[in-house]
XYZ file of C-alpha atoms in Angstrom:
267
model
C 137.532 82.815 80.680
C 137.229 79.668 82.799
C 134.393 77.672 81.228
C 134.666 75.004 83.938
C 132.944 77.387 86.346
C 129.169 77.080 86.459
C 128.838 80.802 87.134
C 130.521 81.465 83.800
C 128.399 78.899 81.993
C 125.121 80.124 83.412
C 126.136 83.726 82.733
C 126.790 83.044 79.047
C 123.578 81.019 78.694
C 121.662 83.938 80.199
C 123.585 86.373 77.958
C 122.562 84.353 74.894
C 118.921 84.395 76.013
C 118.963 88.142 76.699
C 120.844 88.989 73.492
C 118.445 87.129 71.203
C 115.451 88.427 73.147
C 116.825 91.933 72.465
C 117.239 91.099 68.774
C 113.592 90.040 68.702
C 112.478 93.304 70.320
C 114.725 95.476 68.129
C 113.425 93.720 65.017
C 109.891 94.633 66.061
C 110.729 98.280 66.760
C 112.656 98.788 63.515
C 110.016 97.003 61.446
C 107.149 99.034 62.909
C 108.789 102.299 61.854
C 110.346 101.129 58.597
C 108.123 98.621 56.796
C 104.567 99.103 55.577
C 104.372 95.356 55.007
C 105.065 94.680 58.687
C 102.381 97.092 59.831
C 99.835 95.315 57.634
C 100.523 91.853 59.078
C 98.421 90.101 61.679
C 99.783 89.884 65.225
C 100.788 86.250 64.726
C 102.589 87.067 61.464
C 104.418 89.937 63.154
C 105.717 87.539 65.796
C 106.822 85.153 63.056
C 108.590 88.061 61.248
C 110.490 89.018 64.411
C 111.369 85.388 65.126
C 112.610 84.943 61.549
C 114.888 87.960 61.989
C 116.205 86.594 65.275
C 116.850 83.184 63.730
C 118.682 84.832 60.847
C 121.086 86.550 63.256
C 121.636 83.260 65.053
C 122.171 81.621 61.678
C 125.093 83.952 60.992
C 126.720 83.058 64.320
C 126.079 79.343 63.744
C 127.465 79.376 60.211
C 130.654 81.050 61.364
C 131.131 78.493 64.161
C 130.408 75.533 61.865
C 132.697 76.680 59.077
C 135.500 77.372 61.537
C 135.148 73.821 62.802
C 135.344 72.268 59.351
C 137.862 74.560 57.703
C 140.504 75.189 60.383
C 142.816 72.944 62.335
C 141.935 72.863 66.024
C 141.598 70.541 68.991
C 138.015 69.948 67.902
C 138.897 68.738 64.417
C 141.825 66.690 65.757
C 139.692 64.879 68.349
C 136.089 64.760 67.175
C 134.783 63.031 70.297
C 136.417 64.862 73.221
C 138.079 67.946 71.646
C 137.050 71.348 73.024
C 138.228 74.946 72.706
C 137.320 78.233 74.353
C 135.498 79.570 71.297
C 133.490 76.366 70.986
C 132.437 76.644 74.631
C 131.257 80.210 73.927
C 129.146 79.023 71.025
C 127.707 76.058 72.904
C 126.641 78.232 75.804
C 125.216 81.132 73.819
C 123.443 78.678 71.489
C 121.885 77.063 74.560
C 120.601 80.507 75.520
C 119.182 80.967 72.035
C 117.388 77.625 72.129
C 115.957 78.533 75.538
C 114.600 81.709 73.932
C 113.255 79.757 70.949
C 111.384 77.269 73.141
C 109.991 80.022 75.353
C 108.861 82.030 72.309
C 107.251 78.968 70.730
C 105.223 77.973 73.777
C 104.201 81.536 74.703
C 103.140 82.145 71.093
C 101.211 78.851 71.076
C 99.376 79.854 74.256
C 98.572 83.377 73.050
C 97.430 82.418 69.545
C 95.855 79.060 70.510
C 97.957 77.072 68.068
C 100.632 74.408 68.342
C 103.192 73.270 65.777
C 104.197 69.790 66.892
C 107.031 69.199 64.386
C 108.579 72.556 65.263
C 108.200 71.837 68.980
C 109.959 68.496 68.577
C 112.733 70.143 66.568
C 113.249 72.793 69.247
C 113.182 70.201 72.011
C 116.003 68.186 70.449
C 118.053 71.341 69.861
C 117.734 72.545 73.453
C 118.164 69.111 75.018
C 121.220 68.343 72.906
C 123.050 71.559 73.721
C 122.032 71.453 77.364
C 123.511 67.952 77.456
C 126.770 69.315 76.064
C 126.838 71.785 78.942
C 126.081 69.158 81.592
C 128.403 66.436 80.313
C 131.369 68.747 79.943
C 133.897 66.097 78.922
C 132.086 65.499 75.647
C 133.741 67.135 72.627
C 132.250 69.991 70.628
C 132.765 68.756 67.062
C 129.225 67.474 66.617
C 127.524 70.488 68.292
C 129.505 72.884 66.097
C 128.743 70.982 62.889
C 125.104 70.818 63.954
C 125.102 74.597 64.186
C 126.180 74.760 60.542
C 122.742 73.359 59.656
C 121.516 76.903 60.395
C 123.314 78.123 57.243
C 119.976 78.221 55.404
C 118.213 80.291 58.082
C 119.120 83.817 56.890
C 117.931 82.962 53.372
C 114.695 81.491 54.752
C 114.140 84.756 56.587
C 114.701 86.831 53.445
C 112.453 84.552 51.415
C 109.501 84.856 53.780
C 109.827 88.613 54.249
C 109.952 89.208 50.510
C 106.941 86.920 50.066
C 104.945 89.042 52.487
C 106.140 92.219 50.725
C 104.818 90.935 47.412
C 108.207 90.447 45.777
C 107.796 86.749 44.979
C 107.964 87.340 41.213
C 111.206 89.319 41.337
C 114.553 88.009 40.185
C 116.029 88.735 43.613
C 113.483 86.550 45.380
C 113.968 83.714 42.896
C 117.776 83.905 43.194
C 117.502 83.831 46.988
C 115.114 80.874 46.753
C 117.505 78.957 44.474
C 120.391 79.580 46.860
C 118.238 78.572 49.830
C 117.225 75.303 48.146
C 120.889 74.601 47.393
C 121.749 75.164 51.055
C 118.983 72.799 52.121
C 120.611 70.157 49.937
C 123.901 71.033 51.647
C 122.152 70.451 54.977
C 121.276 66.948 53.812
C 124.885 66.282 52.792
C 125.989 67.581 56.187
C 123.784 65.086 58.015
C 125.247 62.264 55.896
C 128.705 63.510 56.819
C 127.824 63.385 60.521
C 126.668 59.780 60.121
C 129.956 58.947 58.415
C 132.027 60.567 61.157
C 129.924 58.783 63.782
C 130.666 55.429 62.169
C 134.385 56.231 61.981
C 134.427 57.332 65.628
C 131.955 54.744 66.882
C 134.135 53.087 69.529
C 135.299 56.421 70.937
C 131.719 57.693 71.070
C 130.530 54.614 72.920
C 133.335 55.043 75.433
C 133.247 58.821 76.007
C 129.694 60.021 75.363
C 127.036 59.151 77.983
C 124.099 57.038 76.820
C 121.422 59.772 77.222
C 123.454 62.154 75.077
C 124.045 59.474 72.446
C 120.325 58.709 72.314
C 119.502 62.392 71.892
C 122.126 62.866 69.203
C 121.261 59.845 67.072
C 117.505 60.339 67.475
C 117.785 63.964 66.442
C 120.145 63.167 63.577
C 117.804 60.448 62.311
C 114.861 62.864 62.506
C 116.802 65.460 60.504
C 118.018 62.953 57.929
C 114.790 61.068 57.285
C 112.014 63.573 58.032
C 112.861 67.247 58.559
C 115.453 67.966 55.856
C 113.645 66.095 53.042
C 110.278 67.666 53.876
C 111.642 71.203 54.161
C 113.701 70.840 50.977
C 110.640 69.572 49.124
C 108.464 72.412 50.416
C 111.042 75.084 49.529
C 111.344 73.666 46.011
C 107.563 73.690 45.558
C 107.499 77.241 46.886
C 109.850 78.333 44.120
C 107.391 77.029 41.538
C 104.276 78.222 43.387
C 105.042 81.084 45.788
C 102.672 80.657 48.752
C 103.092 81.243 52.466
C 102.920 77.657 53.748
C 103.716 78.830 57.269
C 100.199 80.282 57.399
C 97.974 77.801 55.642
C 99.321 78.274 52.109
C 98.085 81.858 51.954
C 98.491 83.440 48.495
C 101.166 86.098 48.431
C 100.366 89.731 47.566
C 101.279 91.178 44.220
C 104.593 92.895 43.695
C 104.295 96.164 45.607
C 107.481 97.942 46.737
C 107.662 97.930 50.522
C 108.112 101.588 51.406
C 106.456 103.975 53.769
C 103.443 105.854 52.509
C 104.621 108.817 50.487
C 103.558 112.218 51.671
C 101.790 114.277 49.030
């Protein structure tokens, strides 16, 4: 596949948008017919449930791409500033489609439910702008975008945690084990941001020479936001949630008691 062609790039971006939109819709359909908990949620919580599922699927793709970057020898690992490969182009383009979907879902949801999450909006803006920049400035390497995707490693566990909270399983060993693992992965996210700072310092001259100023500003602003604000706050909240299971996505709502999430039994 010739990733230098804009038709190919736009096609894969659109494919990423359509695929994750389909995941969102399928999550809704399956949940309606399968989970009593889902049927009992408010409309806004149902949207959050479906988005969490979609993010979890993207988290699997992102984790695979990030681990491949760090654990295998490739043009990307050999040249961290300008190295590219076909599989990295695929992930950059489909991830751009996902972030388009995420931003669209956020702003449509905000309009429908008359709410606005500024920190989340800022986070999504940096994600979309950064990956769109990697598409536009196509001589820039894919090491940093692929490692950035690895930050999504915690997303599937976040999804499981929230769903089990809503199902009333917050006191179960499974939920607590998942929460412990998720907190560990949030600490790994922090280490990963420190690693990106270290690589940036080691590759500073090459980055100044080969990465356009707007893309550098986006990258370092976003990385600083992750390092100083987002990762510490989220890690702190997830740790508190282990000790006091509440749904802080919806105003610290108390979680229901442990009730198995099954369809109503027929007598």
